[in-house]
Short mmCIF file of C-alpha atoms and ligand atoms in Angstrom, two decimals:
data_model
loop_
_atom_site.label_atom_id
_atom_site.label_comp_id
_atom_site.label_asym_id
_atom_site.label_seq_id
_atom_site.Cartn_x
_atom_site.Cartn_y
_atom_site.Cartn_z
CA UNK A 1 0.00 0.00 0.00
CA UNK A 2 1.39 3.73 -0.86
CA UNK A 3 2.08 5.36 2.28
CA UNK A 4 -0.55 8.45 3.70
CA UNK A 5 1.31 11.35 4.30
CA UNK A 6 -0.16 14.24 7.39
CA UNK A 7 -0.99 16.31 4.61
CA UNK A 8 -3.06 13.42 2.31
CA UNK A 9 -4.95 12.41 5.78
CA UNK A 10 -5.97 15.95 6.84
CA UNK A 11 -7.69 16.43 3.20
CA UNK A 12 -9.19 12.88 3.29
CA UNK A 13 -10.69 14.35 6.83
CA UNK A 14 -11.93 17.06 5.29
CA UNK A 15 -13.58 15.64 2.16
CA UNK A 16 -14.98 13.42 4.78
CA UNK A 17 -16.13 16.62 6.44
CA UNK A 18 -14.63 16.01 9.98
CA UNK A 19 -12.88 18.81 10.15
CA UNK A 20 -12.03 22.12 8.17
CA UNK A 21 -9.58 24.00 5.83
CA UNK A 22 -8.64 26.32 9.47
CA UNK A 23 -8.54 23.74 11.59
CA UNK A 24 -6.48 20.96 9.24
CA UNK A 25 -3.60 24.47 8.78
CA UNK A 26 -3.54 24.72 12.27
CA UNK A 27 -2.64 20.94 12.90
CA UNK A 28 -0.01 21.36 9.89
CA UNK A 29 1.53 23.74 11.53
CA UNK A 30 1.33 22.30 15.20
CA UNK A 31 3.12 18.84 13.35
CA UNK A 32 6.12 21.11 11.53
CA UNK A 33 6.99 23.25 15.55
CA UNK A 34 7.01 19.45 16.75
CA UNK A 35 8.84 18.56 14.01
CA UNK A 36 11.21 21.27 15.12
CA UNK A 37 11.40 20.30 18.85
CA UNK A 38 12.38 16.79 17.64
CA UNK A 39 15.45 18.30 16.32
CA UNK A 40 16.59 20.64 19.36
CA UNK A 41 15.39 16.80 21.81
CA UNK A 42 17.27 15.18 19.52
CA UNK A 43 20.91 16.86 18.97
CA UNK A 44 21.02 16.43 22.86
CA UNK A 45 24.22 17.72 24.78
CA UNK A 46 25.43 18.51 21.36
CA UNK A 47 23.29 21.69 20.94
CA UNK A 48 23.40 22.75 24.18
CA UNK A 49 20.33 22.47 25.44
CA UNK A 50 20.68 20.37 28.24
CA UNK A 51 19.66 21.23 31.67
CA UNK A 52 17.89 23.37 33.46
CA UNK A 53 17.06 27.13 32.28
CA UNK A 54 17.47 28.82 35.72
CA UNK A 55 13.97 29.59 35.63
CA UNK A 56 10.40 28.67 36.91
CA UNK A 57 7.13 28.09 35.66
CA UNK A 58 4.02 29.25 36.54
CA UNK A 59 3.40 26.00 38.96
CA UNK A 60 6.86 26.49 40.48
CA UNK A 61 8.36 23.85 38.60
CA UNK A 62 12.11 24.22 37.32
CA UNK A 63 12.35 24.72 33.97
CA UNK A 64 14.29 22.94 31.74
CA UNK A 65 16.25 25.10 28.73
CA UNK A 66 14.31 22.35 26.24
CA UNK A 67 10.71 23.37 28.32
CA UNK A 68 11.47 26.73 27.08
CA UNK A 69 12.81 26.28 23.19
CA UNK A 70 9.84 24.02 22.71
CA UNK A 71 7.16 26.93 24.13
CA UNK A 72 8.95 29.00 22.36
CA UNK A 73 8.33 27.32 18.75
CA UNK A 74 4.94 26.14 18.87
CA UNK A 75 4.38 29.86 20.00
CA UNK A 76 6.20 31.45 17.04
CA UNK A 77 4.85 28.76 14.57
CA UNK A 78 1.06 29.16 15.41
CA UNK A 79 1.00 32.60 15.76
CA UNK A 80 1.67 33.56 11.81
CA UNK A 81 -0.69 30.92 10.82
CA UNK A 82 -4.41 32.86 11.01
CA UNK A 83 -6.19 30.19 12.35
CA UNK A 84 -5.76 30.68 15.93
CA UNK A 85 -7.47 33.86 18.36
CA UNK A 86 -5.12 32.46 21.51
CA UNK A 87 -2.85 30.24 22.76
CA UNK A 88 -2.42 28.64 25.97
CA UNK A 89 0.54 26.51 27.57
CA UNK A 90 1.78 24.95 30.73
CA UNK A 91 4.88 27.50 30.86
CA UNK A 92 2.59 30.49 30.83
CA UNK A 93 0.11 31.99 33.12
CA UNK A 94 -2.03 33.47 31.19
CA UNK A 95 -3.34 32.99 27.56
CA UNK A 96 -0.80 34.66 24.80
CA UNK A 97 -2.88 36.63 22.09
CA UNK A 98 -2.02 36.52 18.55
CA UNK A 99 -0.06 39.36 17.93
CA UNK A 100 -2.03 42.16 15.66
CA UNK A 101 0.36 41.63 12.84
CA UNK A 102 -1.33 38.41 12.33
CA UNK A 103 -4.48 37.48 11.18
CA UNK A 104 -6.86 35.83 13.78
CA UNK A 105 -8.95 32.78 13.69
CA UNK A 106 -11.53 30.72 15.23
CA UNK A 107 -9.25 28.12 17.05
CA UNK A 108 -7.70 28.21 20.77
CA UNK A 109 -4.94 26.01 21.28
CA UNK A 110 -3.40 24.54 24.48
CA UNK A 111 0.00 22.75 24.95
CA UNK A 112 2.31 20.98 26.88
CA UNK A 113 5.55 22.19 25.14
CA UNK A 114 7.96 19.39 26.77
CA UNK A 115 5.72 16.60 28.54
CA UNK A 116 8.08 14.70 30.94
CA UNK A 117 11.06 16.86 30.91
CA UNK A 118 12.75 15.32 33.84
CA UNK A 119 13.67 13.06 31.37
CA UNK A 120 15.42 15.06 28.71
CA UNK A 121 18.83 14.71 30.71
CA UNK A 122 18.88 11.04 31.17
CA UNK A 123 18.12 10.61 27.00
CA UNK A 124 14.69 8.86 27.67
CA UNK A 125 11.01 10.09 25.80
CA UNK A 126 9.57 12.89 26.28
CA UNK A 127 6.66 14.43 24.29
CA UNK A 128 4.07 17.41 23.16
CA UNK A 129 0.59 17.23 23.97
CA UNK A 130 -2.02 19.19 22.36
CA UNK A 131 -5.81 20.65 22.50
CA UNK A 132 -7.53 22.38 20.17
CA UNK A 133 -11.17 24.34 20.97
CA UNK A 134 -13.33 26.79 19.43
CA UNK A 135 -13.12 30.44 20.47
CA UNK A 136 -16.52 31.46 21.28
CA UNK A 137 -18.22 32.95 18.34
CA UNK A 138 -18.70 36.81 19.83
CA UNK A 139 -15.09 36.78 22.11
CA UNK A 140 -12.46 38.96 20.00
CA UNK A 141 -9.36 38.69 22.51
CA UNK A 142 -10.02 35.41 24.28
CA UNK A 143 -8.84 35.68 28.02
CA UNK A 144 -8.58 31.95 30.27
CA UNK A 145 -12.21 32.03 31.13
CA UNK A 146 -12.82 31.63 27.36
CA UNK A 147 -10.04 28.27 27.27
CA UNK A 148 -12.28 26.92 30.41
CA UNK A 149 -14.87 24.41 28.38
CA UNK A 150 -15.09 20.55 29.19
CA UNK A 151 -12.90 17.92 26.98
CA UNK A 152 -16.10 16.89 25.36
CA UNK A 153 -15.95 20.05 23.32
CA UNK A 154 -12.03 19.44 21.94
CA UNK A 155 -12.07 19.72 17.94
CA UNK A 156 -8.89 17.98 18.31
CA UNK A 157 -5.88 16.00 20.47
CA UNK A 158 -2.49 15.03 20.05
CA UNK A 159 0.50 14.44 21.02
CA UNK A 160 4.22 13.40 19.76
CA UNK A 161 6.24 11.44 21.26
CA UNK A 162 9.99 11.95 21.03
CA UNK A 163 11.61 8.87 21.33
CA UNK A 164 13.85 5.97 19.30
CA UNK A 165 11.31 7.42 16.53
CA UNK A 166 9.37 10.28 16.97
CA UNK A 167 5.98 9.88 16.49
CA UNK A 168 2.56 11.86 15.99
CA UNK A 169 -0.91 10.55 17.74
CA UNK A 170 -4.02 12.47 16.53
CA UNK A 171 -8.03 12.48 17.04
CA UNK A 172 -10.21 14.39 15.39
CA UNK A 173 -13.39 12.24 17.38
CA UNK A 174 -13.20 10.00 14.29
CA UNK A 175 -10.73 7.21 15.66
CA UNK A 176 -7.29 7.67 16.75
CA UNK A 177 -4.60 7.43 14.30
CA UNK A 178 -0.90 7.18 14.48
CA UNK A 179 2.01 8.79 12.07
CA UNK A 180 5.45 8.31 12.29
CA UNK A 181 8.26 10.97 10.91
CA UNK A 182 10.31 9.95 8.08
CA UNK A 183 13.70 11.84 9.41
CA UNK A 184 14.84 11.35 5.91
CA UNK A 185 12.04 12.92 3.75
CA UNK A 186 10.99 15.32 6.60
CA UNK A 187 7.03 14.17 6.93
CA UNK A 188 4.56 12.68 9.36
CA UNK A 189 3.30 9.45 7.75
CA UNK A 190 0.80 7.29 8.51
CA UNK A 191 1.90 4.17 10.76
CA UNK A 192 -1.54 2.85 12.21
CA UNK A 193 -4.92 4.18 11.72
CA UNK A 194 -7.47 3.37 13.83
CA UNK A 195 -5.55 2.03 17.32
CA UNK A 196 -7.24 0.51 19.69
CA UNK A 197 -6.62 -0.20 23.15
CA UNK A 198 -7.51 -4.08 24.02
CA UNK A 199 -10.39 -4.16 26.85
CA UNK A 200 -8.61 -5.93 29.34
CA UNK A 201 -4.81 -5.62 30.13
CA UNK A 202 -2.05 -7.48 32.72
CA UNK A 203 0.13 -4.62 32.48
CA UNK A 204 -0.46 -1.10 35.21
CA UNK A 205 1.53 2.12 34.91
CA UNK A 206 1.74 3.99 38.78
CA UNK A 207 4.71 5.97 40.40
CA UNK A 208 4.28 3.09 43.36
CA UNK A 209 6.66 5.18 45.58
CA UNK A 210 3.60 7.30 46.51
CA UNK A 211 2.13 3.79 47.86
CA UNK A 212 1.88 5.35 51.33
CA UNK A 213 -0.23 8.54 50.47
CA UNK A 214 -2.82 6.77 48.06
CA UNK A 215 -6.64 6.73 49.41
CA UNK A 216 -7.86 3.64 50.87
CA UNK A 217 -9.62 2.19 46.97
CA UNK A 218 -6.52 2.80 45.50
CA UNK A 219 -4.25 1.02 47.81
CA UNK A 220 -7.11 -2.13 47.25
CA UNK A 221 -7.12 -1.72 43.18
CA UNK A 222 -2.99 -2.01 43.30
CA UNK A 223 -2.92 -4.46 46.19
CA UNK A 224 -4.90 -6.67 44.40
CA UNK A 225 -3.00 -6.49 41.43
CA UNK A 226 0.14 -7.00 43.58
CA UNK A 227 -1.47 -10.09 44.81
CA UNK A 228 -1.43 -11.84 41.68
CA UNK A 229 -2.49 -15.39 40.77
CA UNK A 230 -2.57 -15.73 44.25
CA UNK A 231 -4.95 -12.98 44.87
CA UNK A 232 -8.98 -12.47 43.71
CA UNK A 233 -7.78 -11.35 40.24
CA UNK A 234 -6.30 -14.64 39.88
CA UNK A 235 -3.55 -13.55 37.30
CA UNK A 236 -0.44 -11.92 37.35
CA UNK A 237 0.43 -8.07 36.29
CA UNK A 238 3.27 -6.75 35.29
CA UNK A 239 4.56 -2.74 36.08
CA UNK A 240 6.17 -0.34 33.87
CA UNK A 241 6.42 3.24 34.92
CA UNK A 242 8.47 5.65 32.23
CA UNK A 243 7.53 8.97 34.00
CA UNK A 244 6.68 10.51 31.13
CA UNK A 245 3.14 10.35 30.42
CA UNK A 246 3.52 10.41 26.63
CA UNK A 247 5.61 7.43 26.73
CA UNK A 248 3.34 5.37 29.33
CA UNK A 249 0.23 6.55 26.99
CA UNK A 250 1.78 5.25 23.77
CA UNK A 251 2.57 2.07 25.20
CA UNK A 252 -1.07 1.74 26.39
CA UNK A 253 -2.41 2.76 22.60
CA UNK A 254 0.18 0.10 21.45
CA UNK A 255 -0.20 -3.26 23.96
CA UNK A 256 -2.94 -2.12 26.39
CA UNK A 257 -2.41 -1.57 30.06
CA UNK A 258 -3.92 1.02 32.40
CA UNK A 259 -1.77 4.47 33.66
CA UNK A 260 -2.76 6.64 36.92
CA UNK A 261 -1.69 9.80 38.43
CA UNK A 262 -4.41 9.26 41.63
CA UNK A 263 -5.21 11.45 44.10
CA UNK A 264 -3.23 11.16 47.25
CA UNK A 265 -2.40 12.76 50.94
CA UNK A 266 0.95 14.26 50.12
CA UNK A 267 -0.66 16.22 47.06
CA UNK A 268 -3.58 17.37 49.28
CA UNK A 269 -1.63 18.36 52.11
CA UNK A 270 0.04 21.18 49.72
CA UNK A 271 -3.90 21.93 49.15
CA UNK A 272 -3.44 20.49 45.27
CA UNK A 273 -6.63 18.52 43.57
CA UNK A 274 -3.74 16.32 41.65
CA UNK A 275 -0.66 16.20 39.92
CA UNK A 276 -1.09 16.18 36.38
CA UNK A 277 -3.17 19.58 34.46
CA UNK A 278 -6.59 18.95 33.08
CA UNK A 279 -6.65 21.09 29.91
CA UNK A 280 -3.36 20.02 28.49
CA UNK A 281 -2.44 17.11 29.99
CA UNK A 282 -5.97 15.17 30.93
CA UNK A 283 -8.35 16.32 28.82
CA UNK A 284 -6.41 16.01 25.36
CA UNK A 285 -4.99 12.12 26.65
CA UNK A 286 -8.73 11.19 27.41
CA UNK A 287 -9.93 12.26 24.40
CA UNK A 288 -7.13 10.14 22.31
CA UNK A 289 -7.92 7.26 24.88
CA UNK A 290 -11.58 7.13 24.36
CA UNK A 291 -11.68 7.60 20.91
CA UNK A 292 -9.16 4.15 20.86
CA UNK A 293 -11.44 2.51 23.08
CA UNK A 294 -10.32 2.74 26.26
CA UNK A 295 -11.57 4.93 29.16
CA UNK A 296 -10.36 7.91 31.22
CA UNK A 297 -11.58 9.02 34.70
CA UNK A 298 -10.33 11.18 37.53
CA UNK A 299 -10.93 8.07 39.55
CA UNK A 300 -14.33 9.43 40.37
CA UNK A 301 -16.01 10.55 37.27
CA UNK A 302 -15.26 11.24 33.13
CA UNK A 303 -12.16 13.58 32.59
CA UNK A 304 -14.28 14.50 29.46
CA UNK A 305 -16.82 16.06 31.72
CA UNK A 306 -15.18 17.79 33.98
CA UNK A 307 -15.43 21.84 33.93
CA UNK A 308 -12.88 23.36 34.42
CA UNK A 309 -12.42 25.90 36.87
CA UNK A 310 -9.08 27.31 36.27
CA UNK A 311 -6.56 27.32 33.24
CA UNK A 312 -4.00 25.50 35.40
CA UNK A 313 -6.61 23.01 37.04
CA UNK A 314 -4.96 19.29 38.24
CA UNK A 315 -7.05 16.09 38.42
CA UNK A 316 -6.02 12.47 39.31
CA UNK A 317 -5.97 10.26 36.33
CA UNK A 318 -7.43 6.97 35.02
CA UNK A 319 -6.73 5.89 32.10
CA UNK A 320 -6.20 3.13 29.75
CA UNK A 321 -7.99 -0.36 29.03
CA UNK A 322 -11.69 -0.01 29.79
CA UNK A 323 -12.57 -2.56 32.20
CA UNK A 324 -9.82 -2.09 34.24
CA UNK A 325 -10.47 1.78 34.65
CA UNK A 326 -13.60 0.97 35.10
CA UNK A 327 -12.57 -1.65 38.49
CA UNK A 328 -10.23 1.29 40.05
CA UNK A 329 -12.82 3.92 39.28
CA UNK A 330 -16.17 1.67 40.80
CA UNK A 331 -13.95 1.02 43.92
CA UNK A 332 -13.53 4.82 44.41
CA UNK A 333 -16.94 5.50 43.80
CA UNK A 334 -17.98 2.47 46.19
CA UNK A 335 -16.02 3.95 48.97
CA UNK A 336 -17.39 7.48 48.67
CA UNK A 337 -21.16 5.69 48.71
CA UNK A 338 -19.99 4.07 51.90
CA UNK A 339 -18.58 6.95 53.49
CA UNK A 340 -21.68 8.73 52.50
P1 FDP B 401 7.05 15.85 34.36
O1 FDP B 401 6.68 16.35 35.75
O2 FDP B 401 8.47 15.34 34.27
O3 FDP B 401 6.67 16.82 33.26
O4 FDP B 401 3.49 16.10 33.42
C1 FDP B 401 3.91 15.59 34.57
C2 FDP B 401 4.78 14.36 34.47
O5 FDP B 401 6.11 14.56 34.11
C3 FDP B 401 4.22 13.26 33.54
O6 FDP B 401 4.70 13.32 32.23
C4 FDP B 401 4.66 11.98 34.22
O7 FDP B 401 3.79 10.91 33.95
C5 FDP B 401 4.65 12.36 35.68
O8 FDP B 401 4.74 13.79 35.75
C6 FDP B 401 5.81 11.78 36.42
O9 FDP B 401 5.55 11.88 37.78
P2 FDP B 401 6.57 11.35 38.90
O10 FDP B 401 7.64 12.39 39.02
O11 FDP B 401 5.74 11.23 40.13
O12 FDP B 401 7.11 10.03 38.46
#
């Protein structure tokens, strides 16, 4: 079969009418700044951009010189293009406006620049994650009230994942499809189309030194699956934990398996609702999830639904093979019931 190139599969979605001529520029664009990071993640200590860039974000968190390249490109890429009104990312407080140079358009997009950057210095994958909404029809300069709509209403997700091969994951709400770069001729093509994530799984995804601080359901749902054969799943599991969400999530798109970031005492006793953010982090990997079969929850209810409060907004996450998120999440829900 002759290989589907980005470009070909963006037309073929919009002869198909699932998406149009704005919003297929704006994901062209989005692909050619990742395309861009890939190079700067990829020359490594050779271009100097190892390391951290003496700075902080607007959570408090370090920031690495490659958190800051990467903002910077998918901020200078997407604001020439004309089909965004704003831009919003995890390095930034506030929305950034489209300069008045540039022509304006419907879109908002969010964006983790450099997903899993304590990673970068130890040469293991690290990723962009997008979300694209509309701007509300009668808003003219879009301020973070305007970003705050629930994940049902995305137009589109991604994410790439920089790693041995760098690779593009996209939903439109038509499937998720995967593309992977040819270094040599300089495009996304297509790799898989339609993924999806197998119902069941053997295989969980938790940062198990938080063991200690987890609520009482989770420490059952793990424990369980601890327990083995031996236990009342009656089967082993196996762990992985990369520590870079992109990389757990493509796994999980590729073989199955389940990831969480839950809730625990450690994050609320710093008054947090969770460690990773809801409208570039959650919202966009749900969306991809679901729309590969699988299911995403804050443990208690459907990341999808959620409203968001607050640009900057953490939940706990669920996600992966369905009937496993769908075990963790009834247990939570159980023990609320029983708590009353
Ligand atoms: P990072 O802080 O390095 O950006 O986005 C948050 C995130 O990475 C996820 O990519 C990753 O899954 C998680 O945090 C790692 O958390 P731990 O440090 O608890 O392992």
């Amino acid at each position: 079969m002759k290989p589907v190139s980005l470009i070909q599969f963006l037309i073929e979605e919009r002869r198909a009418g699932h998406i149009n001529a704005e919003l297929s520029l704006l994901i062209e664009v989005v692909a050619r700044a990742c395309k861009r990071i890939a190079v700067a993640v990829n020359k490594g200590a050779l271009g100097g951009v190892l390391g951290n860039a003496g700075t902080d974000n607007v959570q408090g968190e370090a920031q690495k010189k490659l958190d800051v390249i990467s903002n910077e490109i998918l901020l200078e890429a997407n604001a020439w293009g004309g089909h965004l009104a704003a831009c919003a990312s995890e390095e930034m407080e506030d929305p950034q406006p489209i300069p008045d140079m540039y022509p304006k358009g419907q879109h908002l997009l969010l964006f983790d620049p450099l997903d899993g950057s304590s990673n970068i210095d130890v040469n293991v994958s690290v990723g962009t994650i997008f979300s694209v909404l509309r701007c509300p029809d009668d808003v003219v300069e879009p301020k973070a009230e305007h970003f705050l709509q629930p994940g049902t209403t995305q137009l589109a997700a991604g994410y790439v994942v920089y790693g041995p091969a760098t690779v593009l994951v996209l939903t439109f709400g038509h499937g998720t499809h995967e593309f992977t770069l040819d270094r040599e001729v300089g495009s996304f093509v297509l790799s898989r189309r339609d993924l999806r994530i197998p119902e069941q799984t053997a295989e969980f995804a938790i940062n198990m030194s938080n063991q200690r601080h987890w609520e009482a359901p989770m420490q059952r749902y793990v424990g369980e699956l601890l327990a083995g054969k031996d236990g009342p799943r009656g089967k082993d599991f196996n762990m992985r934990w990369v520590a870079s969400m992109v990389a757990d999530v493509h796994r999980i798109l590729t073989r199955g398996g389940v990831f969480f970031y839950p809730m625990d005492a450690k994050i609320a006793a710093k008054g947090g609702t969770g460690k990773l953010r809801l409208m570039y982090e959650a919202n966009p990997m749900a969306f991809i999830v679901e729309q590969a079969g699988g299911a995403a929850t804050t443990g208690r209810a459907r990341i999808l639904d959620v409203q968001p409060a607050a640009l900057h907004q953490r939940v706990p996450v669920f996600l992966g093979s369905r009937q496993e998120i769908e075990l963790a999440t009834r247990y939570h829900v159980e023990a609320d019931e029983a708590q009353g």
